[in-house]
mmCIF file of C-alpha atoms in Angstrom:
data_model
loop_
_atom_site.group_PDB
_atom_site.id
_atom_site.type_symbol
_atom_site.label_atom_id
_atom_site.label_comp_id
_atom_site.label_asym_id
_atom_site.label_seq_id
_atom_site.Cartn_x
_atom_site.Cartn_y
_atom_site.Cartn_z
ATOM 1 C CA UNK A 1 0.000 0.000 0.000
ATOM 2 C CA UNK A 2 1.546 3.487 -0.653
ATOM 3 C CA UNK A 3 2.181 5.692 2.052
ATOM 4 C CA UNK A 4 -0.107 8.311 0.787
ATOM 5 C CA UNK A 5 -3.208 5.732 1.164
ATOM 6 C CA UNK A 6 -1.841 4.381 3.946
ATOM 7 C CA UNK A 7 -1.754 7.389 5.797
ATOM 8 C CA UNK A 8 -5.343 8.008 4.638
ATOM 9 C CA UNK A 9 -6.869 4.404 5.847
ATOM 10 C CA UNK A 10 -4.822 5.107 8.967
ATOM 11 C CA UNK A 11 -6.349 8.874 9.484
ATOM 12 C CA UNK A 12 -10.172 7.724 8.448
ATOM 13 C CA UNK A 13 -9.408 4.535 11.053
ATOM 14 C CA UNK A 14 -8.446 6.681 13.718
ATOM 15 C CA UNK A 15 -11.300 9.364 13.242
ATOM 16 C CA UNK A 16 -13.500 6.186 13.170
ATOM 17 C CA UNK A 17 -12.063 5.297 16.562
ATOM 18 C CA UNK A 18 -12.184 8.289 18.161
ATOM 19 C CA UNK A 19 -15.932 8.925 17.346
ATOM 20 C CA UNK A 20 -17.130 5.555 18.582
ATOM 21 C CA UNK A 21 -14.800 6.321 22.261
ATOM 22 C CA UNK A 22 -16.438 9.770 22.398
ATOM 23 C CA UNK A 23 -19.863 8.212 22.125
ATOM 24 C CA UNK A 24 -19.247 5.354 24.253
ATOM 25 C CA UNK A 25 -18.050 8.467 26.414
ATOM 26 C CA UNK A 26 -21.130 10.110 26.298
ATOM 27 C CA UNK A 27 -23.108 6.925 27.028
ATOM 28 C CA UNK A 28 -20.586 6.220 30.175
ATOM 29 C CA UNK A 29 -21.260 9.642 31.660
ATOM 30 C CA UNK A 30 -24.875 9.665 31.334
ATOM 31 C CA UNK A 31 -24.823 6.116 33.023
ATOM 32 C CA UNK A 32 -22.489 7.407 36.143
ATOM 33 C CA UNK A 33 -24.870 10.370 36.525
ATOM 34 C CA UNK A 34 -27.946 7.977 36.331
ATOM 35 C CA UNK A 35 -26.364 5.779 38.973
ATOM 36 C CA UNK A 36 -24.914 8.505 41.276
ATOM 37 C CA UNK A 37 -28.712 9.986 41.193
ATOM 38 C CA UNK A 38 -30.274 6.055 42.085
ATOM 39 C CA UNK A 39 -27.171 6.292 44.765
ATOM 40 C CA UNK A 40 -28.606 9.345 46.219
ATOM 41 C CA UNK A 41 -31.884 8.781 46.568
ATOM 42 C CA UNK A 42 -31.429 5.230 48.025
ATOM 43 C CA UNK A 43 -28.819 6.817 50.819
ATOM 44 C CA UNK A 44 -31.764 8.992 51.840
ATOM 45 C CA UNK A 45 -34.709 6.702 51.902
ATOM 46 C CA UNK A 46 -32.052 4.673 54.400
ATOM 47 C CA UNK A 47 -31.776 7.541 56.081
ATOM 48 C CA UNK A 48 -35.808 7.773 56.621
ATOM 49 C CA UNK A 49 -36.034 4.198 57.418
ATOM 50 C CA UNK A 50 -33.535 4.258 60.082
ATOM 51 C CA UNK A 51 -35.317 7.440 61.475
ATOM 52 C CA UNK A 52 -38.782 5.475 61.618
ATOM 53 C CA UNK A 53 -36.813 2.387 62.936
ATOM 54 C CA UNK A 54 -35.456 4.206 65.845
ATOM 55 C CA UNK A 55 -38.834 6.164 66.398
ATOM 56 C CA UNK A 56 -40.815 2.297 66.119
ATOM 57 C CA UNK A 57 -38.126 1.121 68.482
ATOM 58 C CA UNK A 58 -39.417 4.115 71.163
ATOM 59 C CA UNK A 59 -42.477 3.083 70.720
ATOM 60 C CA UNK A 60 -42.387 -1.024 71.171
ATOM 61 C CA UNK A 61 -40.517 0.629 74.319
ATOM 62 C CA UNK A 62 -42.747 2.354 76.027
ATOM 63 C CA UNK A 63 -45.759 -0.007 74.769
ATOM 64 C CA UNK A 64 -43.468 -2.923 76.472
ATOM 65 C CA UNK A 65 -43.184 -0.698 79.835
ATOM 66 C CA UNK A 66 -47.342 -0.362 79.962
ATOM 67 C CA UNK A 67 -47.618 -4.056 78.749
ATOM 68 C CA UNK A 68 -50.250 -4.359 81.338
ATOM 69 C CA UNK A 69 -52.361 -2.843 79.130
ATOM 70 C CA UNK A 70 -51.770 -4.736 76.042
ATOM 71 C CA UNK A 71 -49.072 -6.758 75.288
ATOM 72 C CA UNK A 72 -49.679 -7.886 71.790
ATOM 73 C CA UNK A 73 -48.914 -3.923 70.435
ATOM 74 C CA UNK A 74 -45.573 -4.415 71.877
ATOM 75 C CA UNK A 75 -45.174 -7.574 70.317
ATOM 76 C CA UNK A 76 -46.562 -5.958 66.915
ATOM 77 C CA UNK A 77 -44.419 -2.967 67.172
ATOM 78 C CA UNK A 78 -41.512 -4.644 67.913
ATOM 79 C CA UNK A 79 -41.702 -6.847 65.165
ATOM 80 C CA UNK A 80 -42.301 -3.783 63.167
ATOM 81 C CA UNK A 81 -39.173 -2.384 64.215
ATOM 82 C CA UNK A 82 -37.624 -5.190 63.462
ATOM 83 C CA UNK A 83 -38.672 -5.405 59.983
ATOM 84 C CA UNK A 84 -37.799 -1.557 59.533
ATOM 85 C CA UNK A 85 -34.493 -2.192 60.702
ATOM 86 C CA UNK A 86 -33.712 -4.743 58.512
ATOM 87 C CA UNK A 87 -35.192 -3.209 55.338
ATOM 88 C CA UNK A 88 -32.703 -0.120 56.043
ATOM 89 C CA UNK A 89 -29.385 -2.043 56.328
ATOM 90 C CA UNK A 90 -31.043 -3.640 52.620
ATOM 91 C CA UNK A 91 -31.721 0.065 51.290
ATOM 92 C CA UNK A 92 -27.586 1.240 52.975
ATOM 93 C CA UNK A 93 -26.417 -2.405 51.044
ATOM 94 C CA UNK A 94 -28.076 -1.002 47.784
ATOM 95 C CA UNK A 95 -26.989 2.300 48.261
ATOM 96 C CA UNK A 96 -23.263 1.331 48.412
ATOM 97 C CA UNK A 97 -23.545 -1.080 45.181
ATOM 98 C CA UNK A 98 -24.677 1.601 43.520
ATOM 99 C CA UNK A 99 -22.003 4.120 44.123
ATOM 100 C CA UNK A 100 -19.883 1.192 43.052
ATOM 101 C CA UNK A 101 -21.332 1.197 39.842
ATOM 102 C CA UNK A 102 -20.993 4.498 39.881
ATOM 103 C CA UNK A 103 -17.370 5.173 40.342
ATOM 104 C CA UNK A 104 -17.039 2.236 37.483
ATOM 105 C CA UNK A 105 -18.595 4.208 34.786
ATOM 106 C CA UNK A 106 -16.859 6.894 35.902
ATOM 107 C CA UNK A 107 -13.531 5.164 35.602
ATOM 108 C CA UNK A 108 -14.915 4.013 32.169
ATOM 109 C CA UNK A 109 -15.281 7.367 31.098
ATOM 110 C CA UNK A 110 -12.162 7.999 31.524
ATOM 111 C CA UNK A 111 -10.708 5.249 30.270
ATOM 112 C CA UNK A 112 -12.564 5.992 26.895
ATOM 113 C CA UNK A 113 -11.589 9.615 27.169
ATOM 114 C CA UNK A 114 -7.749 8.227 27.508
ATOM 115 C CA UNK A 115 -8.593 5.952 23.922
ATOM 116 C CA UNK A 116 -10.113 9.162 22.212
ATOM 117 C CA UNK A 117 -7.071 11.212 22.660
ATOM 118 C CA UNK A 118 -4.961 8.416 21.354
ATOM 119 C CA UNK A 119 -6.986 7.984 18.592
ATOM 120 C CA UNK A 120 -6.788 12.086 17.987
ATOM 121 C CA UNK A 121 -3.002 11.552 18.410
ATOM 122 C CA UNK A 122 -2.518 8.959 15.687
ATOM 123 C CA UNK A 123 -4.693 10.785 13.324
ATOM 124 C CA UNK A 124 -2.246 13.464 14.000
ATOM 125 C CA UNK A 125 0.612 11.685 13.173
ATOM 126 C CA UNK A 126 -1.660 10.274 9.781
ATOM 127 C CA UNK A 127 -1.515 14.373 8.884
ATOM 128 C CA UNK A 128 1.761 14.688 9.186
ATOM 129 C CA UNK A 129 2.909 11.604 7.231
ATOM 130 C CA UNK A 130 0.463 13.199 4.436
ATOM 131 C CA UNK A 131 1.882 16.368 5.017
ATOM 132 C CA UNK A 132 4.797 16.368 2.109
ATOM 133 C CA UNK A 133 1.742 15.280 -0.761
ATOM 134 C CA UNK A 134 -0.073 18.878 -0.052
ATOM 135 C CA UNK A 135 1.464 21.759 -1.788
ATOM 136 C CA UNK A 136 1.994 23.824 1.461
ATOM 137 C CA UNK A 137 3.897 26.557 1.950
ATOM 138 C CA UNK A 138 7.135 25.994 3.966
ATOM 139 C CA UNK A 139 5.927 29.018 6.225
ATOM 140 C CA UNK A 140 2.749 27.543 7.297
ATOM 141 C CA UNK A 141 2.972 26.678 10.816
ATOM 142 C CA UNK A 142 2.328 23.202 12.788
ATOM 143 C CA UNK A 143 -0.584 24.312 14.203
ATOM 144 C CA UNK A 144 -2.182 26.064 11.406
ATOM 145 C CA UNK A 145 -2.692 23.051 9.436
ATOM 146 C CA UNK A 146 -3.915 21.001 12.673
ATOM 147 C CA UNK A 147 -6.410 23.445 12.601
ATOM 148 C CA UNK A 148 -6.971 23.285 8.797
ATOM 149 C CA UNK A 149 -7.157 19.629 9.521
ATOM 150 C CA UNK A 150 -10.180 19.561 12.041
ATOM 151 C CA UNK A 151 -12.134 22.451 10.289
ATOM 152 C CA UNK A 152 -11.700 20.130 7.037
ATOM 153 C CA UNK A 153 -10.596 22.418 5.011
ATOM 154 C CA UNK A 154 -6.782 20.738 3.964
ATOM 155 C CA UNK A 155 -6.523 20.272 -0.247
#
Protein backbone atom coordinates (compact mmCIF):
# COMPACT_ATOMS: atom_id res chain seq x y z
CA UNK A 1 0.00 0.00 0.00
CA UNK A 2 1.55 3.49 -0.65
CA UNK A 3 2.18 5.69 2.05
CA UNK A 4 -0.11 8.31 0.79
CA UNK A 5 -3.21 5.73 1.16
CA UNK A 6 -1.84 4.38 3.95
CA UNK A 7 -1.75 7.39 5.80
CA UNK A 8 -5.34 8.01 4.64
CA UNK A 9 -6.87 4.40 5.85
CA UNK A 10 -4.82 5.11 8.97
CA UNK A 11 -6.35 8.87 9.48
CA UNK A 12 -10.17 7.72 8.45
CA UNK A 13 -9.41 4.53 11.05
CA UNK A 14 -8.45 6.68 13.72
CA UNK A 15 -11.30 9.36 13.24
CA UNK A 16 -13.50 6.19 13.17
CA UNK A 17 -12.06 5.30 16.56
CA UNK A 18 -12.18 8.29 18.16
CA UNK A 19 -15.93 8.93 17.35
CA UNK A 20 -17.13 5.56 18.58
CA UNK A 21 -14.80 6.32 22.26
CA UNK A 22 -16.44 9.77 22.40
CA UNK A 23 -19.86 8.21 22.13
CA UNK A 24 -19.25 5.35 24.25
CA UNK A 25 -18.05 8.47 26.41
CA UNK A 26 -21.13 10.11 26.30
CA UNK A 27 -23.11 6.93 27.03
CA UNK A 28 -20.59 6.22 30.18
CA UNK A 29 -21.26 9.64 31.66
CA UNK A 30 -24.87 9.66 31.33
CA UNK A 31 -24.82 6.12 33.02
CA UNK A 32 -22.49 7.41 36.14
CA UNK A 33 -24.87 10.37 36.53
CA UNK A 34 -27.95 7.98 36.33
CA UNK A 35 -26.36 5.78 38.97
CA UNK A 36 -24.91 8.51 41.28
CA UNK A 37 -28.71 9.99 41.19
CA UNK A 38 -30.27 6.05 42.09
CA UNK A 39 -27.17 6.29 44.76
CA UNK A 40 -28.61 9.35 46.22
CA UNK A 41 -31.88 8.78 46.57
CA UNK A 42 -31.43 5.23 48.03
CA UNK A 43 -28.82 6.82 50.82
CA UNK A 44 -31.76 8.99 51.84
CA UNK A 45 -34.71 6.70 51.90
CA UNK A 46 -32.05 4.67 54.40
CA UNK A 47 -31.78 7.54 56.08
CA UNK A 48 -35.81 7.77 56.62
CA UNK A 49 -36.03 4.20 57.42
CA UNK A 50 -33.53 4.26 60.08
CA UNK A 51 -35.32 7.44 61.48
CA UNK A 52 -38.78 5.48 61.62
CA UNK A 53 -36.81 2.39 62.94
CA UNK A 54 -35.46 4.21 65.85
CA UNK A 55 -38.83 6.16 66.40
CA UNK A 56 -40.81 2.30 66.12
CA UNK A 57 -38.13 1.12 68.48
CA UNK A 58 -39.42 4.11 71.16
CA UNK A 59 -42.48 3.08 70.72
CA UNK A 60 -42.39 -1.02 71.17
CA UNK A 61 -40.52 0.63 74.32
CA UNK A 62 -42.75 2.35 76.03
CA UNK A 63 -45.76 -0.01 74.77
CA UNK A 64 -43.47 -2.92 76.47
CA UNK A 65 -43.18 -0.70 79.83
CA UNK A 66 -47.34 -0.36 79.96
CA UNK A 67 -47.62 -4.06 78.75
CA UNK A 68 -50.25 -4.36 81.34
CA UNK A 69 -52.36 -2.84 79.13
CA UNK A 70 -51.77 -4.74 76.04
CA UNK A 71 -49.07 -6.76 75.29
CA UNK A 72 -49.68 -7.89 71.79
CA UNK A 73 -48.91 -3.92 70.43
CA UNK A 74 -45.57 -4.42 71.88
CA UNK A 75 -45.17 -7.57 70.32
CA UNK A 76 -46.56 -5.96 66.91
CA UNK A 77 -44.42 -2.97 67.17
CA UNK A 78 -41.51 -4.64 67.91
CA UNK A 79 -41.70 -6.85 65.16
CA UNK A 80 -42.30 -3.78 63.17
CA UNK A 81 -39.17 -2.38 64.21
CA UNK A 82 -37.62 -5.19 63.46
CA UNK A 83 -38.67 -5.40 59.98
CA UNK A 84 -37.80 -1.56 59.53
CA UNK A 85 -34.49 -2.19 60.70
CA UNK A 86 -33.71 -4.74 58.51
CA UNK A 87 -35.19 -3.21 55.34
CA UNK A 88 -32.70 -0.12 56.04
CA UNK A 89 -29.39 -2.04 56.33
CA UNK A 90 -31.04 -3.64 52.62
CA UNK A 91 -31.72 0.06 51.29
CA UNK A 92 -27.59 1.24 52.98
CA UNK A 93 -26.42 -2.41 51.04
CA UNK A 94 -28.08 -1.00 47.78
CA UNK A 95 -26.99 2.30 48.26
CA UNK A 96 -23.26 1.33 48.41
CA UNK A 97 -23.55 -1.08 45.18
CA UNK A 98 -24.68 1.60 43.52
CA UNK A 99 -22.00 4.12 44.12
CA UNK A 100 -19.88 1.19 43.05
CA UNK A 101 -21.33 1.20 39.84
CA UNK A 102 -20.99 4.50 39.88
CA UNK A 103 -17.37 5.17 40.34
CA UNK A 104 -17.04 2.24 37.48
CA UNK A 105 -18.59 4.21 34.79
CA UNK A 106 -16.86 6.89 35.90
CA UNK A 107 -13.53 5.16 35.60
CA UNK A 108 -14.92 4.01 32.17
CA UNK A 109 -15.28 7.37 31.10
CA UNK A 110 -12.16 8.00 31.52
CA UNK A 111 -10.71 5.25 30.27
CA UNK A 112 -12.56 5.99 26.90
CA UNK A 113 -11.59 9.61 27.17
CA UNK A 114 -7.75 8.23 27.51
CA UNK A 115 -8.59 5.95 23.92
CA UNK A 116 -10.11 9.16 22.21
CA UNK A 117 -7.07 11.21 22.66
CA UNK A 118 -4.96 8.42 21.35
CA UNK A 119 -6.99 7.98 18.59
CA UNK A 120 -6.79 12.09 17.99
CA UNK A 121 -3.00 11.55 18.41
CA UNK A 122 -2.52 8.96 15.69
CA UNK A 123 -4.69 10.79 13.32
CA UNK A 124 -2.25 13.46 14.00
CA UNK A 125 0.61 11.68 13.17
CA UNK A 126 -1.66 10.27 9.78
CA UNK A 127 -1.52 14.37 8.88
CA UNK A 128 1.76 14.69 9.19
CA UNK A 129 2.91 11.60 7.23
CA UNK A 130 0.46 13.20 4.44
CA UNK A 131 1.88 16.37 5.02
CA UNK A 132 4.80 16.37 2.11
CA UNK A 133 1.74 15.28 -0.76
CA UNK A 134 -0.07 18.88 -0.05
CA UNK A 135 1.46 21.76 -1.79
CA UNK A 136 1.99 23.82 1.46
CA UNK A 137 3.90 26.56 1.95
CA UNK A 138 7.14 25.99 3.97
CA UNK A 139 5.93 29.02 6.22
CA UNK A 140 2.75 27.54 7.30
CA UNK A 141 2.97 26.68 10.82
CA UNK A 142 2.33 23.20 12.79
CA UNK A 143 -0.58 24.31 14.20
CA UNK A 144 -2.18 26.06 11.41
CA UNK A 145 -2.69 23.05 9.44
CA UNK A 146 -3.92 21.00 12.67
CA UNK A 147 -6.41 23.45 12.60
CA UNK A 148 -6.97 23.29 8.80
CA UNK A 149 -7.16 19.63 9.52
CA UNK A 150 -10.18 19.56 12.04
CA UNK A 151 -12.13 22.45 10.29
CA UNK A 152 -11.70 20.13 7.04
CA UNK A 153 -10.60 22.42 5.01
CA UNK A 154 -6.78 20.74 3.96
CA UNK A 155 -6.52 20.27 -0.25
Amino acid sequence: MRPARKAFWLTSKAFSVAGKARRLAFIARSFARKAFGVASKARRLAFITLSIARKTFSVAGKARNLAFITRSVARKALRVAGKARRLAFITLSIARKTFSVAGKARNLAFIIRNFERKALRIAGKAIWSLAPFFRLPDLVDRSVINEMFLKGRLP
